[in-house]
CSV table of C-alpha atoms and ligand atoms in Angstrom, one decimal:
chain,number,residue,atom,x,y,z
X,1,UNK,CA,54.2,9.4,22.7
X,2,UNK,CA,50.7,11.1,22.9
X,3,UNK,CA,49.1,10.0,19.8
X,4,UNK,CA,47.3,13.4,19.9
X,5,UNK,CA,50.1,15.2,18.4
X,6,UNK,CA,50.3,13.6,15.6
X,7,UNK,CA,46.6,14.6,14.6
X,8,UNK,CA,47.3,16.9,11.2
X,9,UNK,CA,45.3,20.0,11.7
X,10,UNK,CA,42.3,20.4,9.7
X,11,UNK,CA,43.2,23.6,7.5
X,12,UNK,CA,46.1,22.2,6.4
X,13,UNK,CA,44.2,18.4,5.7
X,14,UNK,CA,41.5,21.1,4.0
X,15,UNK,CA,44.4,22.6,1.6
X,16,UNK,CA,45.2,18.8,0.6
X,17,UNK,CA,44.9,19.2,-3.5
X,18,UNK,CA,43.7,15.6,-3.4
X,19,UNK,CA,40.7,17.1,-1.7
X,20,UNK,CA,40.4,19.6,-4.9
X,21,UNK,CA,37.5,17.3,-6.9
X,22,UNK,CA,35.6,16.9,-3.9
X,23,UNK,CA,34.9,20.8,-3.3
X,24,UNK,CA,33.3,20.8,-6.5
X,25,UNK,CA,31.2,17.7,-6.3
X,26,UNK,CA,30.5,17.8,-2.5
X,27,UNK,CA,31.0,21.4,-1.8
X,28,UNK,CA,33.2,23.2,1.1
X,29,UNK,CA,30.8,22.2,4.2
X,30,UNK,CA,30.4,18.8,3.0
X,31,UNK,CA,33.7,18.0,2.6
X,32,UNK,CA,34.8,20.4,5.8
X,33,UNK,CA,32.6,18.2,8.0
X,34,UNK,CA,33.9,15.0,6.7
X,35,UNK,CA,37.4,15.6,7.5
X,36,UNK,CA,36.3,17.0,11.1
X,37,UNK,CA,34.9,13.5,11.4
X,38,UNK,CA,38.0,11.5,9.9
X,39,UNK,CA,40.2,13.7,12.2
X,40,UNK,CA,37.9,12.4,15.3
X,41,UNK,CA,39.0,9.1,14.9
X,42,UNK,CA,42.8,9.8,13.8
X,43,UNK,CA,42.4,11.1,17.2
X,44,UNK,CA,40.9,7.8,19.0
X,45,UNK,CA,43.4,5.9,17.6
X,46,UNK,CA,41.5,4.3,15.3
X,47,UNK,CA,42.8,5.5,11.5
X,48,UNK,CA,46.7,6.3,10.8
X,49,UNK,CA,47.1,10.2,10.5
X,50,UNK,CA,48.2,9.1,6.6
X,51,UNK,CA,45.1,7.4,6.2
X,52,UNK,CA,42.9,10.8,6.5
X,53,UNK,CA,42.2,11.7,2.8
X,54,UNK,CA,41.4,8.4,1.8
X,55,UNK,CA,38.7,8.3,4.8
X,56,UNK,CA,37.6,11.6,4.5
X,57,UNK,CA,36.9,11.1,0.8
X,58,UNK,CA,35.0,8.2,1.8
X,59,UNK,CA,33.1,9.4,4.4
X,60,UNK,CA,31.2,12.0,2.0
X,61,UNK,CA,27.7,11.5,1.3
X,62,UNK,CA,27.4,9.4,-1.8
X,63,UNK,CA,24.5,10.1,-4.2
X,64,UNK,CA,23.5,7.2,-6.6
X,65,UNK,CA,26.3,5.8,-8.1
X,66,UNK,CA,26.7,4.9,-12.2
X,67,UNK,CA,27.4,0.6,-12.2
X,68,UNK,CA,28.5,-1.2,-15.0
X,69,UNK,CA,25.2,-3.4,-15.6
X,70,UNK,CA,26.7,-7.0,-16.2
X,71,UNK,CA,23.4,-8.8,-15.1
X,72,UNK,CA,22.0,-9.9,-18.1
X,73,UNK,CA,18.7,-8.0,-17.8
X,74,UNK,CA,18.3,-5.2,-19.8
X,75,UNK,CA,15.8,-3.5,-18.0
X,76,UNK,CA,16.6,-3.8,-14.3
X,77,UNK,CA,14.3,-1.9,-12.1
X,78,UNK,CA,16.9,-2.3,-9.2
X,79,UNK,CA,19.5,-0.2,-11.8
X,80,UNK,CA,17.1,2.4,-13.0
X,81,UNK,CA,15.7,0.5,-15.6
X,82,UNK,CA,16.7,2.4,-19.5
X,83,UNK,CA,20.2,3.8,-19.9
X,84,UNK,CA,19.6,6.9,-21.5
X,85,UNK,CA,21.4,7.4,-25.2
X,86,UNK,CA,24.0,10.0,-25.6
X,87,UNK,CA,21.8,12.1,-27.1
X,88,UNK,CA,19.4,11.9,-24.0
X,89,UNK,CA,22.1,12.7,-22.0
X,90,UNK,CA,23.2,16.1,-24.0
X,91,UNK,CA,19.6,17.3,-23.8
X,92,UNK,CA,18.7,16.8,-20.3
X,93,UNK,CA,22.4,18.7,-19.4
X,94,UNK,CA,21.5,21.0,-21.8
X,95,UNK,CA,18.1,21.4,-20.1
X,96,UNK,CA,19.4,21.9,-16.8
X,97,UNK,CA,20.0,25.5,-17.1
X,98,UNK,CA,16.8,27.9,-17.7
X,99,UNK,CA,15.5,26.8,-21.5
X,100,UNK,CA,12.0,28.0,-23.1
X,101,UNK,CA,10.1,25.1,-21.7
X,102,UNK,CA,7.2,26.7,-21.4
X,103,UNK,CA,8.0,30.2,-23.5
X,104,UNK,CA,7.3,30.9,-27.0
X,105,UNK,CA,10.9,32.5,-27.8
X,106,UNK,CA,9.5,34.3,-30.9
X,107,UNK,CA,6.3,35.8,-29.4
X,108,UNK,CA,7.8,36.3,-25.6
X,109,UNK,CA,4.4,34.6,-24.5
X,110,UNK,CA,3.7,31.3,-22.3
X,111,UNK,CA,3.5,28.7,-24.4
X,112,UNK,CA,2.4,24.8,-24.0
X,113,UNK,CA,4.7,23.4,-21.6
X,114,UNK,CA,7.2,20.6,-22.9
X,115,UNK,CA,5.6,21.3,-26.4
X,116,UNK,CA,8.7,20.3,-28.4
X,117,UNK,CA,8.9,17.1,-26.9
X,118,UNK,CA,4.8,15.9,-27.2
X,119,UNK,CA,5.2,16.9,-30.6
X,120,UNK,CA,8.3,14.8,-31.4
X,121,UNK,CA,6.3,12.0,-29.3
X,122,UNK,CA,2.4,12.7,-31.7
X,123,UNK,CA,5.2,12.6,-34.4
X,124,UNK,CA,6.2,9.1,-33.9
X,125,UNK,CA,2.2,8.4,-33.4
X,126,UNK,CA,0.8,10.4,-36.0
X,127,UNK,CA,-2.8,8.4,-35.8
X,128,UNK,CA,-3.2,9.4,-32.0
X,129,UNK,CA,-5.5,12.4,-31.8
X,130,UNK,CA,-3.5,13.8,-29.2
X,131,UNK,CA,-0.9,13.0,-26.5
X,132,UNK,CA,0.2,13.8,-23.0
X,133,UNK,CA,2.9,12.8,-20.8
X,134,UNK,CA,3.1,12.4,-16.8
X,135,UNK,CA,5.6,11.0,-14.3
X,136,UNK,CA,5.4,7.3,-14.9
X,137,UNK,CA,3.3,4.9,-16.3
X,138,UNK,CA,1.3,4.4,-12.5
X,139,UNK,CA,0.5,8.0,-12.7
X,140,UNK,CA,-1.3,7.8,-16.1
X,141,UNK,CA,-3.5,5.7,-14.6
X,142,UNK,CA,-4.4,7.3,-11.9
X,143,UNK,CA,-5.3,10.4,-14.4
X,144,UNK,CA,-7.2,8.5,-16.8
X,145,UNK,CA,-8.8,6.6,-13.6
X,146,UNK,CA,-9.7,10.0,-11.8
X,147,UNK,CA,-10.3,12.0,-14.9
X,148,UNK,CA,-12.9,9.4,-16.6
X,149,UNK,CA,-14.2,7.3,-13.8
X,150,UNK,CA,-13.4,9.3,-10.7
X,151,UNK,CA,-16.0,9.9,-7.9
X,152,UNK,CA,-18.0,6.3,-7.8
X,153,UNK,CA,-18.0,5.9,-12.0
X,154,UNK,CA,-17.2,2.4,-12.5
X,155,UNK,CA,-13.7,0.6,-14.5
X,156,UNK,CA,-14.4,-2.5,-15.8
X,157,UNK,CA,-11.9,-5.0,-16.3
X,158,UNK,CA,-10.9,-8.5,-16.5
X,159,UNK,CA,-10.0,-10.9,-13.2
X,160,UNK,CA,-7.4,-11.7,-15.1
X,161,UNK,CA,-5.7,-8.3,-15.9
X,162,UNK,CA,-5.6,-7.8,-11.6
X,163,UNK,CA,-1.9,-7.5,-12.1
X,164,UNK,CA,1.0,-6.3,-9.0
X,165,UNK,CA,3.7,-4.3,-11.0
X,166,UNK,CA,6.1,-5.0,-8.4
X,167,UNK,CA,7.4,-4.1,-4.6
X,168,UNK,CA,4.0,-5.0,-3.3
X,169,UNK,CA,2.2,-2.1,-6.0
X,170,UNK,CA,-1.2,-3.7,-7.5
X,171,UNK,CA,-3.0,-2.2,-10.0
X,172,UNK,CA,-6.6,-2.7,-8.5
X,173,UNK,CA,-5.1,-0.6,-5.8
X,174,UNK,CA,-4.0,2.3,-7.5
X,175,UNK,CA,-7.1,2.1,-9.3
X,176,UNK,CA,-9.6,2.4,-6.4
X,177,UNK,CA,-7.5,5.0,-4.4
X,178,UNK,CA,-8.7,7.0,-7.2
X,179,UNK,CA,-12.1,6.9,-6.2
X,180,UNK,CA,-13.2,4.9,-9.1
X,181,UNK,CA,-14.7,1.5,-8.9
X,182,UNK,CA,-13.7,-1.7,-10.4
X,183,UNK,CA,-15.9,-3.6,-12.0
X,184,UNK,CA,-14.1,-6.9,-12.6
X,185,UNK,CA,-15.4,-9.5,-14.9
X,186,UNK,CA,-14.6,-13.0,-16.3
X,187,UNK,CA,-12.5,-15.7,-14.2
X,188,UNK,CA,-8.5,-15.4,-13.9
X,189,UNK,CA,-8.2,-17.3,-17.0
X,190,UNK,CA,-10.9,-17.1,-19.3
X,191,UNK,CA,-12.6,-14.1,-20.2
X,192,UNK,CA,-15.0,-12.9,-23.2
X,193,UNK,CA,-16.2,-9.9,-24.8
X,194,UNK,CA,-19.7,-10.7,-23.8
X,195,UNK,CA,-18.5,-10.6,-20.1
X,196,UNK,CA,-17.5,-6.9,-20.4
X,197,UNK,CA,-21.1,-6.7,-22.7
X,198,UNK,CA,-23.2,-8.0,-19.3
X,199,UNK,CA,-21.5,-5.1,-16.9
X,200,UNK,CA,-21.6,-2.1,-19.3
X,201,UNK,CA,-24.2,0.2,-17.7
X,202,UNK,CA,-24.4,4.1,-17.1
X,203,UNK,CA,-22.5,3.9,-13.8
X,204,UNK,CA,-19.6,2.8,-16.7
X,205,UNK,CA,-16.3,5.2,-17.2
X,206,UNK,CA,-14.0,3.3,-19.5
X,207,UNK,CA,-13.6,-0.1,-20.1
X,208,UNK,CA,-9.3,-0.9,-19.3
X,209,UNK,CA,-7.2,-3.3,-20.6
X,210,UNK,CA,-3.9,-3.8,-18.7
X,211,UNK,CA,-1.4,-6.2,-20.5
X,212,UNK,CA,0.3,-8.9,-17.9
X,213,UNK,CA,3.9,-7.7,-18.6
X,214,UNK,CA,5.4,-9.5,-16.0
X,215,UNK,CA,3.9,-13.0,-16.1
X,216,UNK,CA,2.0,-15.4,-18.5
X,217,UNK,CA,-1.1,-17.5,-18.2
X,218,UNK,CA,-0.7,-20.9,-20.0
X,219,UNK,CA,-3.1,-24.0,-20.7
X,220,UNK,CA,-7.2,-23.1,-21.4
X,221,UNK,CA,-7.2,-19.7,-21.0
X,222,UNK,CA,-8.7,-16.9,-23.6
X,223,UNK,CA,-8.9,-12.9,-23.4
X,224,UNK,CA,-10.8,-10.4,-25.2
X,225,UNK,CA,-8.6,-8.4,-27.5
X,226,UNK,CA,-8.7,-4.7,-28.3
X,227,UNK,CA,-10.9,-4.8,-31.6
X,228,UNK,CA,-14.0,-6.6,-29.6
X,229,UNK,CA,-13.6,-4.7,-26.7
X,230,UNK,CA,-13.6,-1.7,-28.8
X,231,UNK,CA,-16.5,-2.5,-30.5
X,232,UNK,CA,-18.8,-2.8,-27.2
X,233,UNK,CA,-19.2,1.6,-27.0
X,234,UNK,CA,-17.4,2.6,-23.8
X,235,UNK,CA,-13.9,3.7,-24.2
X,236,UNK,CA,-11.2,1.3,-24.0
X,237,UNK,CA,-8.1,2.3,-21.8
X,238,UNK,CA,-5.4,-0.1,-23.1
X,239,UNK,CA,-1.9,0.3,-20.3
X,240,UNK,CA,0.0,-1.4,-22.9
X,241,UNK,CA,2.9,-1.1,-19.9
X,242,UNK,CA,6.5,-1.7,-22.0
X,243,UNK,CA,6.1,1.9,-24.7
X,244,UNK,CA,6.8,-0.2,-27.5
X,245,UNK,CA,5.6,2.4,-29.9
X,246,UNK,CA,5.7,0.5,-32.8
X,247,UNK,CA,5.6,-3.3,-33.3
X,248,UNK,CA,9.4,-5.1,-33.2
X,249,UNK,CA,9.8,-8.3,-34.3
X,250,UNK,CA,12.0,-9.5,-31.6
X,251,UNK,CA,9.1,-8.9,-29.1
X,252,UNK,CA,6.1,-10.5,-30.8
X,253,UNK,CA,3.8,-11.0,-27.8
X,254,UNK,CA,4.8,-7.1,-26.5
X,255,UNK,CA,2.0,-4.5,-27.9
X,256,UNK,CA,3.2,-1.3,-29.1
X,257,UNK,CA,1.1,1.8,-28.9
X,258,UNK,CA,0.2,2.6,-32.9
X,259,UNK,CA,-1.0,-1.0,-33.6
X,260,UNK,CA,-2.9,-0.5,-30.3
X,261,UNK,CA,-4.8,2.6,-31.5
X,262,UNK,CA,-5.7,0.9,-34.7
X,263,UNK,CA,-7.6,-1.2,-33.0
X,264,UNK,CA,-9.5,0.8,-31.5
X,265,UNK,CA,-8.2,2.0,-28.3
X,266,UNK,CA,-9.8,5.6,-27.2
X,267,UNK,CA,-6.2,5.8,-24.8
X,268,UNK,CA,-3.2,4.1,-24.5
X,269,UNK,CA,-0.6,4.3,-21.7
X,270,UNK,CA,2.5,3.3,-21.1
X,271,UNK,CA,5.9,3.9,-19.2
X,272,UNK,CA,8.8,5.8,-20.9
X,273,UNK,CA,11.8,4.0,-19.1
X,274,UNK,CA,11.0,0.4,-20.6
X,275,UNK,CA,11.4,-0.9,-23.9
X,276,UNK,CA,11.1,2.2,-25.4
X,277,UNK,CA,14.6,3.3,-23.6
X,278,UNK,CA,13.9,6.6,-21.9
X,279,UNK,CA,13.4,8.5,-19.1
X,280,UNK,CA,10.8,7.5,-16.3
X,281,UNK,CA,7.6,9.2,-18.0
X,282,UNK,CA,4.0,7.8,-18.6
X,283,UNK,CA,3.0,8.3,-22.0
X,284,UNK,CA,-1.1,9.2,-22.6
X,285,UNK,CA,-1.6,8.6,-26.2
X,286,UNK,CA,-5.0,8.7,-28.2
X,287,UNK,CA,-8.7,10.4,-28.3
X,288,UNK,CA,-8.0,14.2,-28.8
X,289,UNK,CA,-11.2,15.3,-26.5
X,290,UNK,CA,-9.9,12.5,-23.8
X,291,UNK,CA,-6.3,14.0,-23.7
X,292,UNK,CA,-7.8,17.5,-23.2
X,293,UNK,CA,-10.1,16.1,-20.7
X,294,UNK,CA,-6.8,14.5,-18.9
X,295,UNK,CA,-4.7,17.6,-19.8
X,296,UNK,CA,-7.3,20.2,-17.9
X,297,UNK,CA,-7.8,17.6,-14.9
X,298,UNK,CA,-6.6,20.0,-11.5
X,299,UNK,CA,-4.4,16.5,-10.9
X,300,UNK,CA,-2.5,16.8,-14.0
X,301,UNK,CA,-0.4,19.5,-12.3
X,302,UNK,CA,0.9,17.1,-9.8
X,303,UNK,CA,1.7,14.6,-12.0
X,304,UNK,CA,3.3,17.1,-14.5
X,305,UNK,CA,6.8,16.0,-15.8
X,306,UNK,CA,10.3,18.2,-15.0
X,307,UNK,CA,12.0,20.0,-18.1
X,308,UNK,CA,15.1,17.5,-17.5
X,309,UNK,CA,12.7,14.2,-18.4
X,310,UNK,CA,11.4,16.2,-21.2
X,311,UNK,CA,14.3,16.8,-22.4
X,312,UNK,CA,15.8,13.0,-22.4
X,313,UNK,CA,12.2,11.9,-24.0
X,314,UNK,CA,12.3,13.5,-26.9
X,315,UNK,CA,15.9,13.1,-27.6
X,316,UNK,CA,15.2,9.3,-27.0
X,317,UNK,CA,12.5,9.4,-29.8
X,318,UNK,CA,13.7,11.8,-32.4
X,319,UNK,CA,17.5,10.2,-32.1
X,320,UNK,CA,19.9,7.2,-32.7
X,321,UNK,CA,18.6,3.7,-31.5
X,322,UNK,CA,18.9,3.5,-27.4
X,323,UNK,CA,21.0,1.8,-25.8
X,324,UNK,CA,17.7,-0.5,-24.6
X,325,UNK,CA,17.7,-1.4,-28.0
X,326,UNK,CA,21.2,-1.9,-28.8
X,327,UNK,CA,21.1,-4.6,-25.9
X,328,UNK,CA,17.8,-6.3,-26.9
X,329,UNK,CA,19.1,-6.8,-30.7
X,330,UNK,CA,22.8,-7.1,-30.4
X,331,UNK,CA,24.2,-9.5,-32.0
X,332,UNK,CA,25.4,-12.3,-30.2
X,333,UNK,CA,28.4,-13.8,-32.2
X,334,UNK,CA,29.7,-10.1,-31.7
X,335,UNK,CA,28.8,-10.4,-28.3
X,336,UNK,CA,30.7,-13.3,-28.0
X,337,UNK,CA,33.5,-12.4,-29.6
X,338,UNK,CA,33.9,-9.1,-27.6
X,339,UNK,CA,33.5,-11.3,-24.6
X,340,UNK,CA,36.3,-13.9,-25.4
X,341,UNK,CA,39.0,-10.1,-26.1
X,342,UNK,CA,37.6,-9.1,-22.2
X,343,UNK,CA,38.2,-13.5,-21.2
X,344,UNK,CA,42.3,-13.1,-23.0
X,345,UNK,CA,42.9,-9.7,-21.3
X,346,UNK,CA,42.3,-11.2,-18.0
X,347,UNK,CA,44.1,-14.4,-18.6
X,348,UNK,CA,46.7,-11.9,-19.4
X,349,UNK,CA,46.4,-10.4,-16.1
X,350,UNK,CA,46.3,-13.4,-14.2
X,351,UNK,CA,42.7,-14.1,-13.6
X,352,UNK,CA,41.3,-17.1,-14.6
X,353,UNK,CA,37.3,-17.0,-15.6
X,354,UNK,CA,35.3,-19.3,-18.2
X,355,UNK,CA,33.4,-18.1,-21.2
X,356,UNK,CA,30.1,-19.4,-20.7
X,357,UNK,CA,26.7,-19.5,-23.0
X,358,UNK,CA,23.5,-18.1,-20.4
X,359,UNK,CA,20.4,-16.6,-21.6
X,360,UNK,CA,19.9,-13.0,-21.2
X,361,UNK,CA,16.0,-11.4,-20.1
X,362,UNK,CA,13.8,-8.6,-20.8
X,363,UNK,CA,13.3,-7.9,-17.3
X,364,UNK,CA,10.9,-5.8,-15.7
X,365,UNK,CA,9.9,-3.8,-18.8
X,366,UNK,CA,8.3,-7.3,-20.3
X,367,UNK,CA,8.7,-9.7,-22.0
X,368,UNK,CA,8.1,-12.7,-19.3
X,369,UNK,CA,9.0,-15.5,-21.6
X,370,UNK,CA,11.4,-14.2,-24.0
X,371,UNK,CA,15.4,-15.5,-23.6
X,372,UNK,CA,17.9,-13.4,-25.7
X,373,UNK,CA,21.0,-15.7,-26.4
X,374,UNK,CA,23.9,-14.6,-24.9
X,375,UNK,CA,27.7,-15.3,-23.7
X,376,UNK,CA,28.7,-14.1,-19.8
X,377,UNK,CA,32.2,-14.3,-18.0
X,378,UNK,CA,31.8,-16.9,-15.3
X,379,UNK,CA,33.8,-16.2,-12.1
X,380,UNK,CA,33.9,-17.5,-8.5
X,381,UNK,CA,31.2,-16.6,-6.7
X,382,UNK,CA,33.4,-14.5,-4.6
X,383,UNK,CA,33.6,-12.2,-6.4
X,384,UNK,CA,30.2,-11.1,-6.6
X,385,UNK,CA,30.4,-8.1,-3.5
X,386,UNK,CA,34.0,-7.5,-4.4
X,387,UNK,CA,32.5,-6.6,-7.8
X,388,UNK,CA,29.9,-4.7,-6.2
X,389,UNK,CA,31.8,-2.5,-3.7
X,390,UNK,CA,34.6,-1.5,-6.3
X,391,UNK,CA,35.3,2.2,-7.5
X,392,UNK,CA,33.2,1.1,-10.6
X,393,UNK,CA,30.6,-0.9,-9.2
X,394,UNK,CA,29.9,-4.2,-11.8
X,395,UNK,CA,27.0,-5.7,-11.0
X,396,UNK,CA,26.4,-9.7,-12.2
X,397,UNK,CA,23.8,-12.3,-11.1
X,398,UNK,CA,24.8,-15.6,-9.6
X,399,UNK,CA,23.5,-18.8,-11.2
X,400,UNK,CA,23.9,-22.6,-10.4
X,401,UNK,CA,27.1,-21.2,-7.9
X,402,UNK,CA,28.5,-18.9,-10.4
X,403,UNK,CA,29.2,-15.2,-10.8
X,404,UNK,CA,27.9,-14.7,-14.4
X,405,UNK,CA,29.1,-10.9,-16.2
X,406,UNK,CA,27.1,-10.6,-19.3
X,407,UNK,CA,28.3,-7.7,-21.3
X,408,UNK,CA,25.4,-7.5,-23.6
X,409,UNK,CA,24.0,-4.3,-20.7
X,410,UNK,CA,27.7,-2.7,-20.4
X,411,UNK,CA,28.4,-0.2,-22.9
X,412,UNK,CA,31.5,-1.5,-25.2
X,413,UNK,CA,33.4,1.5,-24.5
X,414,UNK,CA,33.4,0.5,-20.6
X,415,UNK,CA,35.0,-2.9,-21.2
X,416,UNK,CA,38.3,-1.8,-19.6
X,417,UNK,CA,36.6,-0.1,-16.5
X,418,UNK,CA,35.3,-3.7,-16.5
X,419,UNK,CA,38.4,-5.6,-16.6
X,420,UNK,CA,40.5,-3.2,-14.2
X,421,UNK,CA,37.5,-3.5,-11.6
X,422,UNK,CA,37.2,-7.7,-12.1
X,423,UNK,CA,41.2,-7.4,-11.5
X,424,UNK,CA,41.2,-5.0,-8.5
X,425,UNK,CA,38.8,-7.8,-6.8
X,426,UNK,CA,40.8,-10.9,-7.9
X,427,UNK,CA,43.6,-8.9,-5.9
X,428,UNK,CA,41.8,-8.9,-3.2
X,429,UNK,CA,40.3,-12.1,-3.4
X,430,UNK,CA,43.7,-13.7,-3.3
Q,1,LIG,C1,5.3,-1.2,-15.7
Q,1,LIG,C2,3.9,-1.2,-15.8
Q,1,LIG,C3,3.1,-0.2,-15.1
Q,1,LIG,C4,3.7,0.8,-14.2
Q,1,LIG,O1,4.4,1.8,-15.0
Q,1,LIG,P1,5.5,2.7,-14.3
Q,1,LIG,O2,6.1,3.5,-15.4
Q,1,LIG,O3,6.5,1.7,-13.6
Q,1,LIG,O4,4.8,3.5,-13.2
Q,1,LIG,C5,1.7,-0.3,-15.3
Q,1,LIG,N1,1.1,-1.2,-16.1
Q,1,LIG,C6,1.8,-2.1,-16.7
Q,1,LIG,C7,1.1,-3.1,-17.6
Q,1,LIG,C8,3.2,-2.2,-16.6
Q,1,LIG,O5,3.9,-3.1,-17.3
């Protein structure tokens, strides 16, 4: 028989209600074009006509998908970094729409743009003169570099503080492409107030202190902190990196932005989606006639944040604790108790994993040194890109030949997404 005949025409594949969801997520042309495209290879013989909604479905352009985070690292650049909270969530949907952003509802006027949200952020800060907020941490750099040192003026800072944030990005860099110069002083490990003293001079914009969030320096090594710096008479740009804004005991090497401006920063920066749980955002906090300065810079308007990361920042600072912070301070008894209920309902199920103790990270918010005890689900490494290409997409890390799932990332209410996924791959695993 001529396998073209049995090649179901596409209106009536098209009228399919399992194709129903996909006309709202994909739209009609999207979804149209895949099934033209699944019907092209019913057609060569290569899928079964009954396998067309399943393939068409398939074939539809994918945007970034949510994944249960089972790695153990809280803040994983490769996964986005911060969750948001439910209450970041709510704002940024709620923010999608047209909201008074930049409109004074009362008055009808224009009014300063994001205002609710820097105020809930000077709130949190109250000793910063001012604040401002761009796309990420990198970009409030490059503000601070072109607005205060732009056009030949000079940065000085330590040959110790030459840091790569990561993919190859390095701070020096970013800094010169600014137009600025570096000035660096002191050696990789050692360097003292009176270095940053002998290179002051009125070529000088700002003297910046970057803190090494993803490494350490061990052995004889010594830095100049904050309070001397502060002292020398240039302002002191302190990228703080993590947006701790407070301290937290838990993270005793991490600075946080208010103990920072104490000491005598004129500026701090740092990034919104790292320990302080947010968005991606890069927070400019400190000297009132510096922010302006910042603020009224023509390339402030490029690196001006959307209404929808507004939105999620301030509901991250005014609301309930993150879910960043939930991970970093959970408790791991409960963690291993919750662990051992996920361990039983797979033994139930068939599936045979070990409950193992493994050390959970920071990650790439900071941190370098800092272990978080913690319990993970070992599995066959197998498992690993069965886990990964499911429906819900869990994503472990392998260690010393073993799949680990640490749940201490994956919200508690996910746990049986979790458990249907690990038991979809041990069916296919065998
Ligand atoms: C992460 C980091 C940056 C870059 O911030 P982004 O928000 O990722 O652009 C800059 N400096 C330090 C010290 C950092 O830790």
């Amino acid at each position: 028989m001529d396998p073209r005949r049995n090649v179901p025409r596409t209106d009536v594949v098209l009228a399919d209600p399992r194709l129903a969801p996909a006309f709202v997520h994909s739209g009609r042309a999207a979804v149209k074009a895949a099934v033209v495209q699944t019907l092209d290879r019913v057609r060569s013989g290569e899928l079964e006509p009954d396998e067309v909604i399943d393939a068409a479905l398939a074939a539809l352009p994918a945007g970034p998908r949510p994944v249960l985070n089972a790695t153990g690292v809280v803040l994983h650049t490769n996964l986005g970094r911060a969750a948001l909270s439910p209450a970041a969530r709510e704002a940024v949907l709620a923010a999608t729409g047209h909201t008074d952003v930049e409109l004074d509802l009362t008055t009808g006027r224009r009014a300063k743009r994001g205002r609710t949200a820097l105020a809930a952020l000077h709130q949190a800060i109250p000793t910063a003169g001012d604040v401002h907020v761009v796309n990420n941490g990198a970009a409030a750099l490059v503000l601070a570099a072109t607005a205060l040192a732009g056009g030949g003026r000079e940065i000085i800072v330590s040959r110790g503080e030459m840091v790569e944030i990561g993919d190859g990005f390095r701070l020096p860099d970013l800094l010169e492409s600014t137009g600025a110069r570096l000035r660096e002083v002191g050696t990789t490990n050692r360097t003292s107030p009176a270095d940053y003293e002998r290179a002051i001079g009125p070529s000088t914009g700002f003297i910046l202190k970057v803190h090494p969030s993803n490494f350490v320096v061990r052995g004889f090594t010594s830095a100049a902190a904050v309070p001397e710096l502060a002292a020398l008479g240039p302002p002191v740009v302190a990228d703080i990196g993590s947006g701790l804004l407070h301290p937290d005991p838990l993270l005793p090497d991490e600075p946080d932005a208010a103990t920072t401006l104490a000491e005598g920063a004129s500026l701090v920066i740092a990034s919104g989606d790292k320990l302080l749980g947010g968005p991606q955002a890069g927070l400019l906090l400190g000297d009132a006639a510096l922010i302006e300065r910042l603020r009224r810079h023509p390339l402030a308007r490029a690196l001006r944040v959307d209404k929808l990361t507004l939105a999620a920042l301030q509901a991250t600072i005014t609301g309930p604790a993150t879910p960043t912070w939930q991970a970093l301070h959970c408790d791991p008894e409960t963690l291993r108790a919750r662990t051992a209920r996920v361990q039983a309902v797979l033994t139930a199920a068939g599936v045979e994993s070990d409950l193992v103790e493994s050390p959970a990270v920071v990650g790439g918010g900071g941190a370098p040194e800092l272990t978080l005890p913690s319990w993970s689900l070992s599995l066959p490494p197998a498992y690993g890109a069965l886990l990964r290409t499911a429906p819900v997409p869990v994503v472990g890390r392998v260690e010393r030949g073993r799949l680990l799932l640490d749940l201490r990332c994956v919200p508690a209410e996910s746990d049986q997404a979790l458990i249907e996924t690990v038991v979809l791959a041990a069916s296919q695993a065998g």
